[in-house]
PDB file of C-alpha atoms and ligand atoms in Angstrom:
ATOM      1  CA  UNK P1018       0.000   0.000   0.000  1.00 40.00           C
ATOM      2  CA  UNK P1019       1.257   3.520  -0.738  1.00 47.00           C
ATOM      3  CA  UNK P1020       2.332   5.437   2.367  1.00 46.00           C
ATOM      4  CA  UNK P1021       0.116   8.430   1.641  1.00 44.00           C
ATOM      5  CA  UNK P1022      -3.617   7.933   1.807  1.00 44.00           C
ATOM      6  CA  UNK P1023      -5.004   9.055  -1.536  1.00 44.00           C
ATOM      7  CA  UNK P1024      -8.174  10.214   0.265  1.00 43.00           C
ATOM      8  CA  UNK P1025      -6.176  12.943   1.995  1.00 45.00           C
ATOM      9  CA  UNK P1026      -5.356  14.414  -1.426  1.00 46.00           C
ATOM     10  CA  UNK P1027      -7.849  16.586  -3.205  1.00 51.00           C
ATOM     11  CA  UNK P1028      -6.377  16.792  -6.704  1.00 60.00           C
ATOM     12  CA  UNK P1029      -4.898  14.076  -8.928  1.00 71.00           C
ATOM     13  CA  UNK P1030      -1.335  15.138  -9.598  1.00 85.00           C
ATOM     14  CA  UNK P1031       0.156  15.298 -13.073  1.00 94.00           C
ATOM     15  CA  UNK P1032       3.897  15.568 -12.696  1.00 96.00           C
ATOM     16  CA  UNK P1033       6.422  15.778 -15.502  1.00 98.00           C
ATOM     17  CA  UNK P1034      10.001  14.629 -14.929  1.00 98.00           C
ATOM     18  CA  UNK P1035      12.399  16.317 -17.348  1.00 98.00           C
ATOM     19  CA  UNK P1036      16.069  15.411 -17.496  1.00 97.00           C
ATOM     20  CA  UNK P1037      18.782  13.889 -19.694  1.00 96.00           C
ATOM     21  CA  UNK P1038      19.557  10.166 -19.885  1.00 95.00           C
ATOM     22  CA  UNK P1039      20.638   8.896 -16.477  1.00 94.00           C
ATOM     23  CA  UNK P1040      19.271  11.919 -14.599  1.00 96.00           C
ATOM     24  CA  UNK P1041      17.276   9.587 -12.362  1.00 96.00           C
ATOM     25  CA  UNK P1042      13.794  10.047 -13.869  1.00 97.00           C
ATOM     26  CA  UNK P1043      12.933   6.354 -13.691  1.00 96.00           C
ATOM     27  CA  UNK P1044      14.486   5.859 -10.243  1.00 95.00           C
ATOM     28  CA  UNK P1045      12.554   8.785  -8.785  1.00 97.00           C
ATOM     29  CA  UNK P1046       9.298   8.021 -10.626  1.00 96.00           C
ATOM     30  CA  UNK P1047       9.222   4.526  -9.149  1.00 95.00           C
ATOM     31  CA  UNK P1048       9.849   5.908  -5.647  1.00 95.00           C
ATOM     32  CA  UNK P1049       7.019   8.444  -6.051  1.00 94.00           C
ATOM     33  CA  UNK P1050       4.767   5.682  -7.324  1.00 93.00           C
ATOM     34  CA  UNK P1051       5.440   3.606  -4.205  1.00 91.00           C
ATOM     35  CA  UNK P1052       5.135   6.517  -1.804  1.00 92.00           C
ATOM     36  CA  UNK P1053       2.150   8.397  -3.200  1.00 92.00           C
ATOM     37  CA  UNK P1054       0.230   5.781  -5.196  1.00 91.00           C
ATOM     38  CA  UNK P1055       0.754   7.767  -8.398  1.00 93.00           C
ATOM     39  CA  UNK P1056       1.178   5.932 -11.700  1.00 95.00           C
ATOM     40  CA  UNK P1057       4.548   6.060 -13.485  1.00 96.00           C
ATOM     41  CA  UNK P1058       4.158   6.534 -17.233  1.00 97.00           C
ATOM     42  CA  UNK P1059       7.550   6.123 -18.893  1.00 97.00           C
ATOM     43  CA  UNK P1060       7.413   6.490 -22.662  1.00 97.00           C
ATOM     44  CA  UNK P1061      10.815   4.749 -22.810  1.00 96.00           C
ATOM     45  CA  UNK P1062       9.365   1.706 -20.983  1.00 95.00           C
ATOM     46  CA  UNK P1063       6.188   1.763 -23.107  1.00 96.00           C
ATOM     47  CA  UNK P1064       8.282   1.913 -26.303  1.00 97.00           C
ATOM     48  CA  UNK P1065      10.633  -0.884 -25.168  1.00 95.00           C
ATOM     49  CA  UNK P1066       7.563  -3.027 -24.364  1.00 94.00           C
ATOM     50  CA  UNK P1067       6.168  -2.304 -27.849  1.00 96.00           C
ATOM     51  CA  UNK P1068       9.511  -3.254 -29.459  1.00 96.00           C
ATOM     52  CA  UNK P1069       9.687  -6.498 -27.442  1.00 94.00           C
ATOM     53  CA  UNK P1070       6.079  -7.359 -28.281  1.00 96.00           C
ATOM     54  CA  UNK P1071       6.780  -6.712 -31.986  1.00 97.00           C
ATOM     55  CA  UNK P1072       3.792  -4.366 -32.389  1.00 96.00           C
ATOM     56  CA  UNK P1073       3.545  -2.142 -35.457  1.00 95.00           C
ATOM     57  CA  UNK P1074       4.477   0.931 -33.357  1.00 95.00           C
ATOM     58  CA  UNK P1075       7.401  -0.983 -31.818  1.00 96.00           C
ATOM     59  CA  UNK P1076       8.738  -1.957 -35.254  1.00 96.00           C
ATOM     60  CA  UNK P1077       8.537   1.669 -36.404  1.00 96.00           C
ATOM     61  CA  UNK P1078      10.249   2.954 -33.214  1.00 97.00           C
ATOM     62  CA  UNK P1079      13.155   0.494 -33.026  1.00 96.00           C
ATOM     63  CA  UNK P1080      15.649   2.096 -35.432  1.00 96.00           C
ATOM     64  CA  UNK P1081      15.433   5.532 -33.755  1.00 97.00           C
ATOM     65  CA  UNK P1082      15.806   4.008 -30.283  1.00 96.00           C
ATOM     66  CA  UNK P1083      18.844   1.949 -31.322  1.00 95.00           C
ATOM     67  CA  UNK P1084      20.452   5.116 -32.700  1.00 95.00           C
ATOM     68  CA  UNK P1085      19.697   7.156 -29.566  1.00 96.00           C
ATOM     69  CA  UNK P1086      17.406   9.480 -31.519  1.00 97.00           C
ATOM     70  CA  UNK P1087      13.905  10.515 -30.565  1.00 98.00           C
ATOM     71  CA  UNK P1088      11.049   8.415 -31.870  1.00 98.00           C
ATOM     72  CA  UNK P1089       8.547  10.437 -33.939  1.00 98.00           C
ATOM     73  CA  UNK P1090       5.897  12.407 -32.053  1.00 98.00           C
ATOM     74  CA  UNK P1091       3.241  10.473 -33.953  1.00 97.00           C
ATOM     75  CA  UNK P1092       4.308   7.062 -32.592  1.00 97.00           C
ATOM     76  CA  UNK P1093       4.967   8.305 -29.049  1.00 98.00           C
ATOM     77  CA  UNK P1094       1.612  10.078 -28.855  1.00 97.00           C
ATOM     78  CA  UNK P1095      -0.204   7.030 -30.178  1.00 95.00           C
ATOM     79  CA  UNK P1096       1.297   4.891 -27.392  1.00 95.00           C
ATOM     80  CA  UNK P1097       0.837   7.486 -24.654  1.00 95.00           C
ATOM     81  CA  UNK P1098      -2.769   8.352 -25.544  1.00 94.00           C
ATOM     82  CA  UNK P1099      -3.611   4.690 -25.422  1.00 93.00           C
ATOM     83  CA  UNK P1100      -2.107   4.302 -21.932  1.00 94.00           C
ATOM     84  CA  UNK P1101      -3.808   7.488 -20.695  1.00 93.00           C
ATOM     85  CA  UNK P1102      -7.192   5.804 -21.263  1.00 92.00           C
ATOM     86  CA  UNK P1103      -6.515   3.236 -18.506  1.00 94.00           C
ATOM     87  CA  UNK P1104      -8.563   3.841 -15.338  1.00 92.00           C
ATOM     88  CA  UNK P1105      -5.553   3.913 -12.963  1.00 92.00           C
ATOM     89  CA  UNK P1106      -4.463   7.233 -14.552  1.00 91.00           C
ATOM     90  CA  UNK P1107      -7.199   8.974 -12.530  1.00 88.00           C
ATOM     91  CA  UNK P1108      -5.014   8.449  -9.397  1.00 88.00           C
ATOM     92  CA  UNK P1109      -2.501  10.920 -10.844  1.00 91.00           C
ATOM     93  CA  UNK P1110       0.536  10.314 -13.027  1.00 95.00           C
ATOM     94  CA  UNK P1111       4.263  10.874 -13.155  1.00 96.00           C
ATOM     95  CA  UNK P1112       5.282  11.379 -16.766  1.00 98.00           C
ATOM     96  CA  UNK P1113       8.824  10.004 -16.997  1.00 98.00           C
ATOM     97  CA  UNK P1114      10.556  11.061 -20.215  1.00 97.00           C
ATOM     98  CA  UNK P1115       7.492  12.673 -21.779  1.00 98.00           C
ATOM     99  CA  UNK P1116       7.042  15.234 -23.270  1.00 98.00           C
ATOM    100  CA  UNK P1117      10.369  15.524 -25.084  1.00 98.00           C
ATOM    101  CA  UNK P1118       9.497  17.995 -27.868  1.00 98.00           C
ATOM    102  CA  UNK P1119       7.389  21.137 -28.055  1.00 97.00           C
ATOM    103  CA  UNK P1120       4.925  19.230 -30.263  1.00 98.00           C
ATOM    104  CA  UNK P1121       4.523  16.574 -27.548  1.00 98.00           C
ATOM    105  CA  UNK P1122       4.070  19.271 -24.873  1.00 98.00           C
ATOM    106  CA  UNK P1123       1.275  20.911 -26.881  1.00 97.00           C
ATOM    107  CA  UNK P1124      -0.390  17.555 -27.522  1.00 97.00           C
ATOM    108  CA  UNK P1125      -0.198  16.802 -23.789  1.00 96.00           C
ATOM    109  CA  UNK P1126      -1.953  20.078 -22.936  1.00 95.00           C
ATOM    110  CA  UNK P1127      -4.829  19.125 -25.246  1.00 95.00           C
ATOM    111  CA  UNK P1128      -4.975  15.559 -23.951  1.00 94.00           C
ATOM    112  CA  UNK P1129      -5.088  16.604 -20.293  1.00 92.00           C
ATOM    113  CA  UNK P1130      -7.727  19.219 -20.987  1.00 91.00           C
ATOM    114  CA  UNK P1131      -9.889  16.513 -22.554  1.00 89.00           C
ATOM    115  CA  UNK P1132      -9.458  14.378 -19.409  1.00 86.00           C
ATOM    116  CA  UNK P1133     -10.185  17.230 -16.981  1.00 86.00           C
ATOM    117  CA  UNK P1134      -6.596  17.165 -15.663  1.00 89.00           C
ATOM    118  CA  UNK P1135      -3.817  19.745 -15.614  1.00 91.00           C
ATOM    119  CA  UNK P1136      -0.078  19.863 -15.002  1.00 95.00           C
ATOM    120  CA  UNK P1137       0.781  20.272 -11.304  1.00 94.00           C
ATOM    121  CA  UNK P1138       4.536  20.509 -11.760  1.00 96.00           C
ATOM    122  CA  UNK P1139       7.217  20.040 -14.395  1.00 97.00           C
ATOM    123  CA  UNK P1140      10.406  19.100 -12.588  1.00 98.00           C
ATOM    124  CA  UNK P1141      13.764  19.503 -14.281  1.00 98.00           C
ATOM    125  CA  UNK P1142      16.315  17.126 -12.744  1.00 97.00           C
ATOM    126  CA  UNK P1143      19.556  18.969 -13.422  1.00 96.00           C
ATOM    127  CA  UNK P1144      22.762  16.983 -13.789  1.00 94.00           C
ATOM    128  CA  UNK P1145      26.221  17.280 -15.320  1.00 91.00           C
ATOM    129  CA  UNK P1146      26.693  15.630 -18.729  1.00 88.00           C
ATOM    130  CA  UNK P1147      29.930  13.905 -17.637  1.00 85.00           C
ATOM    131  CA  UNK P1148      28.194  12.028 -14.827  1.00 87.00           C
ATOM    132  CA  UNK P1149      25.560  10.641 -17.156  1.00 88.00           C
ATOM    133  CA  UNK P1150      27.699   8.165 -19.068  1.00 86.00           C
ATOM    134  CA  UNK P1151      28.890   6.664 -15.754  1.00 87.00           C
ATOM    135  CA  UNK P1152      25.333   6.448 -14.442  1.00 90.00           C
ATOM    136  CA  UNK P1153      23.907   4.898 -17.573  1.00 92.00           C
ATOM    137  CA  UNK P1154      26.728   2.438 -18.220  1.00 87.00           C
ATOM    138  CA  UNK P1155      26.468   1.016 -14.659  1.00 90.00           C
ATOM    139  CA  UNK P1156      22.707   0.570 -14.772  1.00 93.00           C
ATOM    140  CA  UNK P1157      20.887  -2.774 -14.633  1.00 95.00           C
ATOM    141  CA  UNK P1158      17.268  -3.705 -14.032  1.00 95.00           C
ATOM    142  CA  UNK P1159      15.376  -6.560 -12.414  1.00 96.00           C
ATOM    143  CA  UNK P1160      13.937  -8.632 -15.278  1.00 95.00           C
ATOM    144  CA  UNK P1161      10.889  -9.548 -13.167  1.00 96.00           C
ATOM    145  CA  UNK P1162       9.669  -6.252 -11.656  1.00 94.00           C
ATOM    146  CA  UNK P1163      11.749  -3.585 -13.427  1.00 91.00           C
ATOM    147  CA  UNK P1164      13.421  -2.215 -10.275  1.00 94.00           C
ATOM    148  CA  UNK P1165      16.549  -0.290 -11.295  1.00 93.00           C
ATOM    149  CA  UNK P1166      20.046  -0.795  -9.841  1.00 95.00           C
ATOM    150  CA  UNK P1167      23.561   0.481 -10.438  1.00 94.00           C
ATOM    151  CA  UNK P1168      26.943  -1.292 -10.207  1.00 93.00           C
ATOM    152  CA  UNK P1169      28.300   1.501  -8.025  1.00 92.00           C
ATOM    153  CA  UNK P1170      25.456   3.682  -6.712  1.00 91.00           C
ATOM    154  CA  UNK P1171      22.579   1.331  -5.932  1.00 93.00           C
ATOM    155  CA  UNK P1172      23.157  -2.340  -5.311  1.00 95.00           C
ATOM    156  CA  UNK P1173      20.612  -4.813  -3.937  1.00 97.00           C
ATOM    157  CA  UNK P1174      20.991  -5.629  -0.215  1.00 97.00           C
ATOM    158  CA  UNK P1175      21.789  -9.246  -1.149  1.00 97.00           C
ATOM    159  CA  UNK P1176      23.997  -9.474  -4.248  1.00 96.00           C
ATOM    160  CA  UNK P1177      22.099 -10.907  -7.222  1.00 97.00           C
ATOM    161  CA  UNK P1178      18.662 -10.748  -5.539  1.00 97.00           C
ATOM    162  CA  UNK P1179      16.151  -7.960  -6.245  1.00 97.00           C
ATOM    163  CA  UNK P1180      15.190  -6.070  -3.039  1.00 96.00           C
ATOM    164  CA  UNK P1181      11.671  -5.558  -4.292  1.00 95.00           C
ATOM    165  CA  UNK P1182      10.522  -8.926  -5.662  1.00 97.00           C
ATOM    166  CA  UNK P1183      13.305 -11.435  -4.910  1.00 97.00           C
ATOM    167  CA  UNK P1184      13.982 -11.942  -8.649  1.00 97.00           C
ATOM    168  CA  UNK P1185      17.433 -13.164  -9.632  1.00 97.00           C
ATOM    169  CA  UNK P1186      17.499 -12.274 -13.345  1.00 97.00           C
ATOM    170  CA  UNK P1187      18.727  -8.827 -14.372  1.00 97.00           C
ATOM    171  CA  UNK P1188      18.953  -7.083 -17.741  1.00 95.00           C
ATOM    172  CA  UNK P1189      20.958  -4.214 -19.248  1.00 94.00           C
ATOM    173  CA  UNK P1190      19.485  -1.917 -21.900  1.00 92.00           C
ATOM    174  CA  UNK P1191      20.682  -2.235 -25.502  1.00 89.00           C
ATOM    175  CA  UNK P1192      20.964   1.567 -25.817  1.00 91.00           C
ATOM    176  CA  UNK P1193      23.209   1.961 -22.748  1.00 90.00           C
ATOM    177  CA  UNK P1194      26.504   2.122 -24.649  1.00 87.00           C
ATOM    178  CA  UNK P1195      28.801   5.176 -24.842  1.00 84.00           C
ATOM    179  CA  UNK P1196      27.986   6.005 -28.495  1.00 87.00           C
ATOM    180  CA  UNK P1197      24.214   5.861 -28.099  1.00 91.00           C
ATOM    181  CA  UNK P1198      24.325   7.739 -24.796  1.00 91.00           C
ATOM    182  CA  UNK P1199      26.154  10.595 -26.577  1.00 91.00           C
ATOM    183  CA  UNK P1200      23.381  10.702 -29.218  1.00 94.00           C
ATOM    184  CA  UNK P1201      20.689  10.623 -26.494  1.00 95.00           C
ATOM    185  CA  UNK P1202      22.383  13.524 -24.690  1.00 94.00           C
ATOM    186  CA  UNK P1203      22.493  15.618 -27.886  1.00 95.00           C
ATOM    187  CA  UNK P1204      18.828  14.856 -28.577  1.00 97.00           C
ATOM    188  CA  UNK P1205      18.034  16.003 -25.032  1.00 97.00           C
ATOM    189  CA  UNK P1206      19.891  19.318 -25.408  1.00 96.00           C
ATOM    190  CA  UNK P1207      18.512  20.058 -28.897  1.00 98.00           C
ATOM    191  CA  UNK P1208      14.906  18.936 -28.578  1.00 98.00           C
ATOM    192  CA  UNK P1209      13.923  18.521 -24.903  1.00 98.00           C
ATOM    193  CA  UNK P1210      15.843  21.171 -22.916  1.00 97.00           C
ATOM    194  CA  UNK P1211      13.741  23.984 -24.531  1.00 97.00           C
ATOM    195  CA  UNK P1212      10.767  22.590 -22.574  1.00 98.00           C
ATOM    196  CA  UNK P1213      12.350  23.944 -19.375  1.00 98.00           C
ATOM    197  CA  UNK P1214      11.590  27.486 -20.609  1.00 98.00           C
ATOM    198  CA  UNK P1215       8.170  26.336 -21.904  1.00 97.00           C
ATOM    199  CA  UNK P1216       7.080  25.205 -18.427  1.00 98.00           C
ATOM    200  CA  UNK P1217       8.837  28.080 -16.672  1.00 98.00           C
ATOM    201  CA  UNK P1218       6.660  30.520 -18.643  1.00 97.00           C
ATOM    202  CA  UNK P1219       3.599  28.532 -17.581  1.00 94.00           C
ATOM    203  CA  UNK P1220       4.617  28.948 -13.902  1.00 95.00           C
ATOM    204  CA  UNK P1221       4.798  25.198 -13.174  1.00 96.00           C
ATOM    205  CA  UNK P1222       8.567  24.631 -13.341  1.00 97.00           C
ATOM    206  CA  UNK P1223      10.675  23.372 -10.420  1.00 96.00           C
ATOM    207  CA  UNK P1224      14.392  22.682 -10.666  1.00 97.00           C
ATOM    208  CA  UNK P1225      16.004  19.946  -8.595  1.00 97.00           C
ATOM    209  CA  UNK P1226      19.733  19.256  -8.219  1.00 96.00           C
ATOM    210  CA  UNK P1227      20.118  15.766  -9.669  1.00 96.00           C
ATOM    211  CA  UNK P1228      23.731  15.387  -8.509  1.00 94.00           C
ATOM    212  CA  UNK P1229      22.666  14.729  -4.897  1.00 93.00           C
ATOM    213  CA  UNK P1230      21.928  11.317  -3.396  1.00 94.00           C
ATOM    214  CA  UNK P1231      18.898   9.312  -4.559  1.00 95.00           C
ATOM    215  CA  UNK P1232      17.227   9.770  -1.160  1.00 96.00           C
ATOM    216  CA  UNK P1233      17.908  13.532  -0.962  1.00 97.00           C
ATOM    217  CA  UNK P1234      16.357  14.030  -4.409  1.00 97.00           C
ATOM    218  CA  UNK P1235      13.385  11.849  -3.440  1.00 97.00           C
ATOM    219  CA  UNK P1236      12.748  14.093  -0.432  1.00 97.00           C
ATOM    220  CA  UNK P1237      12.762  17.217  -2.597  1.00 97.00           C
ATOM    221  CA  UNK P1238      10.397  15.634  -5.096  1.00 96.00           C
ATOM    222  CA  UNK P1239       8.118  14.402  -2.305  1.00 95.00           C
ATOM    223  CA  UNK P1240       7.810  17.977  -1.019  1.00 95.00           C
ATOM    224  CA  UNK P1241       6.779  19.138  -4.508  1.00 94.00           C
ATOM    225  CA  UNK P1242       4.141  16.379  -4.760  1.00 92.00           C
ATOM    226  CA  UNK P1243       2.794  17.337  -1.315  1.00 91.00           C
ATOM    227  CA  UNK P1244       2.490  20.940  -2.462  1.00 90.00           C
ATOM    228  CA  UNK P1245       0.712  20.265  -5.759  1.00 87.00           C
ATOM    229  CA  UNK P1246      -1.713  17.739  -4.296  1.00 81.00           C
ATOM    230  CA  UNK P1247      -2.591  19.693  -1.132  1.00 78.00           C
TER     231      UNK P1247
HETATM  232  P1  AP5 R 117      14.175   6.544 -21.889  1.00 95.35           P
HETATM  233  O1  AP5 R 117      13.947   5.151 -21.500  1.00 95.35           O
HETATM  234  O2  AP5 R 117      13.287   7.582 -21.372  1.00 95.35           O
HETATM  235  O3  AP5 R 117      15.694   6.892 -21.606  1.00 95.35           O
HETATM  236  P2  AP5 R 117      16.430   8.270 -21.222  1.00 95.35           P
HETATM  237  O4  AP5 R 117      15.677   9.514 -21.271  1.00 95.35           O
HETATM  238  O5  AP5 R 117      17.667   8.235 -22.044  1.00 95.35           O
HETATM  239  O6  AP5 R 117      16.629   8.157 -19.727  1.00 95.35           O
HETATM  240  P3  AP5 R 117      17.132   6.923 -18.908  1.00 95.35           P
HETATM  241  O7  AP5 R 117      16.027   5.948 -18.724  1.00 95.35           O
HETATM  242  O8  AP5 R 117      18.411   6.419 -19.519  1.00 95.35           O
HETATM  243  O9  AP5 R 117      17.554   7.628 -17.562  1.00 95.35           O
HETATM  244  P4  AP5 R 117      16.720   7.947 -16.249  1.00 95.35           P
HETATM  245  O10 AP5 R 117      16.674   9.425 -16.112  1.00 95.35           O
HETATM  246  O11 AP5 R 117      15.433   7.198 -16.191  1.00 95.35           O
HETATM  247  O12 AP5 R 117      17.742   7.398 -15.179  1.00 95.35           O
HETATM  248  P5  AP5 R 117      17.612   6.183 -14.129  1.00 95.35           P
HETATM  249  O13 AP5 R 117      16.649   6.530 -13.055  1.00 95.35           O
HETATM  250  O14 AP5 R 117      17.450   4.888 -14.818  1.00 95.35           O
HETATM  251  O15 AP5 R 117      14.142   6.657 -23.495  1.00 95.35           O
HETATM  252  C1  AP5 R 117      14.854   5.702 -24.280  1.00 95.35           C
HETATM  253  C2  AP5 R 117      14.632   5.989 -25.763  1.00 95.35           C
HETATM  254  O16 AP5 R 117      13.229   5.867 -26.073  1.00 95.35           O
HETATM  255  C3  AP5 R 117      15.004   7.416 -26.213  1.00 95.35           C
HETATM  256  O17 AP5 R 117      16.379   7.506 -26.538  1.00 95.35           O
HETATM  257  C4  AP5 R 117      14.088   7.583 -27.437  1.00 95.35           C
HETATM  258  O18 AP5 R 117      14.597   6.896 -28.542  1.00 95.35           O
HETATM  259  C5  AP5 R 117      12.816   6.874 -26.994  1.00 95.35           C
HETATM  260  N1  AP5 R 117      11.851   7.754 -26.306  1.00 95.35           N
HETATM  261  C6  AP5 R 117      11.398   7.649 -25.012  1.00 95.35           C
HETATM  262  N2  AP5 R 117      10.497   8.609 -24.735  1.00 95.35           N
HETATM  263  C7  AP5 R 117      10.367   9.346 -25.873  1.00 95.35           C
HETATM  264  C8  AP5 R 117       9.603  10.496 -26.211  1.00 95.35           C
HETATM  265  N3  AP5 R 117       8.783  11.076 -25.313  1.00 95.35           N
HETATM  266  N4  AP5 R 117       9.728  10.994 -27.457  1.00 95.35           N
HETATM  267  C9  AP5 R 117      10.543  10.429 -28.386  1.00 95.35           C
HETATM  268  N5  AP5 R 117      11.301   9.346 -28.121  1.00 95.35           N
HETATM  269  C10 AP5 R 117      11.222   8.810 -26.879  1.00 95.35           C
HETATM  270  O19 AP5 R 117      19.089   6.253 -13.482  1.00 95.35           O
HETATM  271  C11 AP5 R 117      20.239   5.843 -14.222  1.00 95.35           C
HETATM  272  C12 AP5 R 117      21.192   5.053 -13.321  1.00 95.35           C
HETATM  273  O20 AP5 R 117      21.742   5.945 -12.352  1.00 95.35           O
HETATM  274  C13 AP5 R 117      20.499   3.939 -12.516  1.00 95.35           C
HETATM  275  O21 AP5 R 117      21.360   2.827 -12.461  1.00 95.35           O
HETATM  276  C14 AP5 R 117      20.280   4.526 -11.120  1.00 95.35           C
HETATM  277  O22 AP5 R 117      20.360   3.523 -10.113  1.00 95.35           O
HETATM  278  C15 AP5 R 117      21.424   5.541 -11.009  1.00 95.35           C
HETATM  279  N6  AP5 R 117      21.026   6.764 -10.311  1.00 95.35           N
HETATM  280  C16 AP5 R 117      19.832   7.412 -10.368  1.00 95.35           C
HETATM  281  N7  AP5 R 117      19.844   8.529  -9.594  1.00 95.35           N
HETATM  282  C17 AP5 R 117      21.096   8.597  -9.052  1.00 95.35           C
HETATM  283  C18 AP5 R 117      21.729   9.511  -8.146  1.00 95.35           C
HETATM  284  N8  AP5 R 117      21.098  10.596  -7.673  1.00 95.35           N
HETATM  285  N9  AP5 R 117      23.019   9.263  -7.792  1.00 95.35           N
HETATM  286  C19 AP5 R 117      23.688   8.162  -8.296  1.00 95.35           C
HETATM  287  N10 AP5 R 117      23.127   7.243  -9.126  1.00 95.35           N
HETATM  288  C20 AP5 R 117      21.841   7.461  -9.498  1.00 95.35           C
HETATM  289 MG1   MG R 118      14.415   5.883 -17.488  1.00 95.35          MG
END
């Protein structure tokens, strides 16, 4: 059960996590999901699931993902809109890695309006580019529940056993190699970083120092969620 009682909250939160590869979007989104009962919507995870399932959208997305480029707005929006129809979304969502272009941000505004929801906060997790390659290249994930780990920064309490579900199989992402990470970073700076100004103008932007510890960042994000859902 989530720690916070959803009945004490009056508004469903829509939170956006902005940040380059390895900033900690997925790590923090999963912690917020556990703590507040919000739903993590990661377009990266949705796209990887579509690729693995061999869907039409997955087949169209694969080449861009392998190259570290952004998948077209059309495919991403198709997948996201579909997921936004699920009933659990009414609990409030953490958008992890979406939107990533101005076109996606505008489409999100229209989508939320149609669902009677609005953006509570867009949080930019700010990190240094140099740290990102180290973060991403050390990352691995529980194959059973998706919990994320790191060779250096976040290891399971018992080596080889997932803290969350007890799983013993782990995977590493195909796009977590130095060359693709460099392409992902450039895509972030060219196409996604302008959204920081977009949300600043809208008065919903918060900036968080992503170079701190995982728990310190989680505390800062928790305070933002408390504020927007009060
Ligand atoms: P996506 O899956 O979203 O990848 P990304 O943005 O490159 O981000 P990552 O998942 O690599 O990083 P993260 O910020 O989640 O970091 P994490 O918490 O894991 O997208 C993949 C691809 O899909 C894109 O390249 C694109 O092709 C496509 N795509 C997805 N969405 C799209 C969209 N909207 N439009 C178009 N295309 C899209 O942390 C990383 C590691 O660091 C972990 O091991 C973690 O344990 C560790 N760590 C986390 N925080 C800290 C900390 N504070 N200190 C030390 N270590 C930490
Ligand atoms: Mg992620």
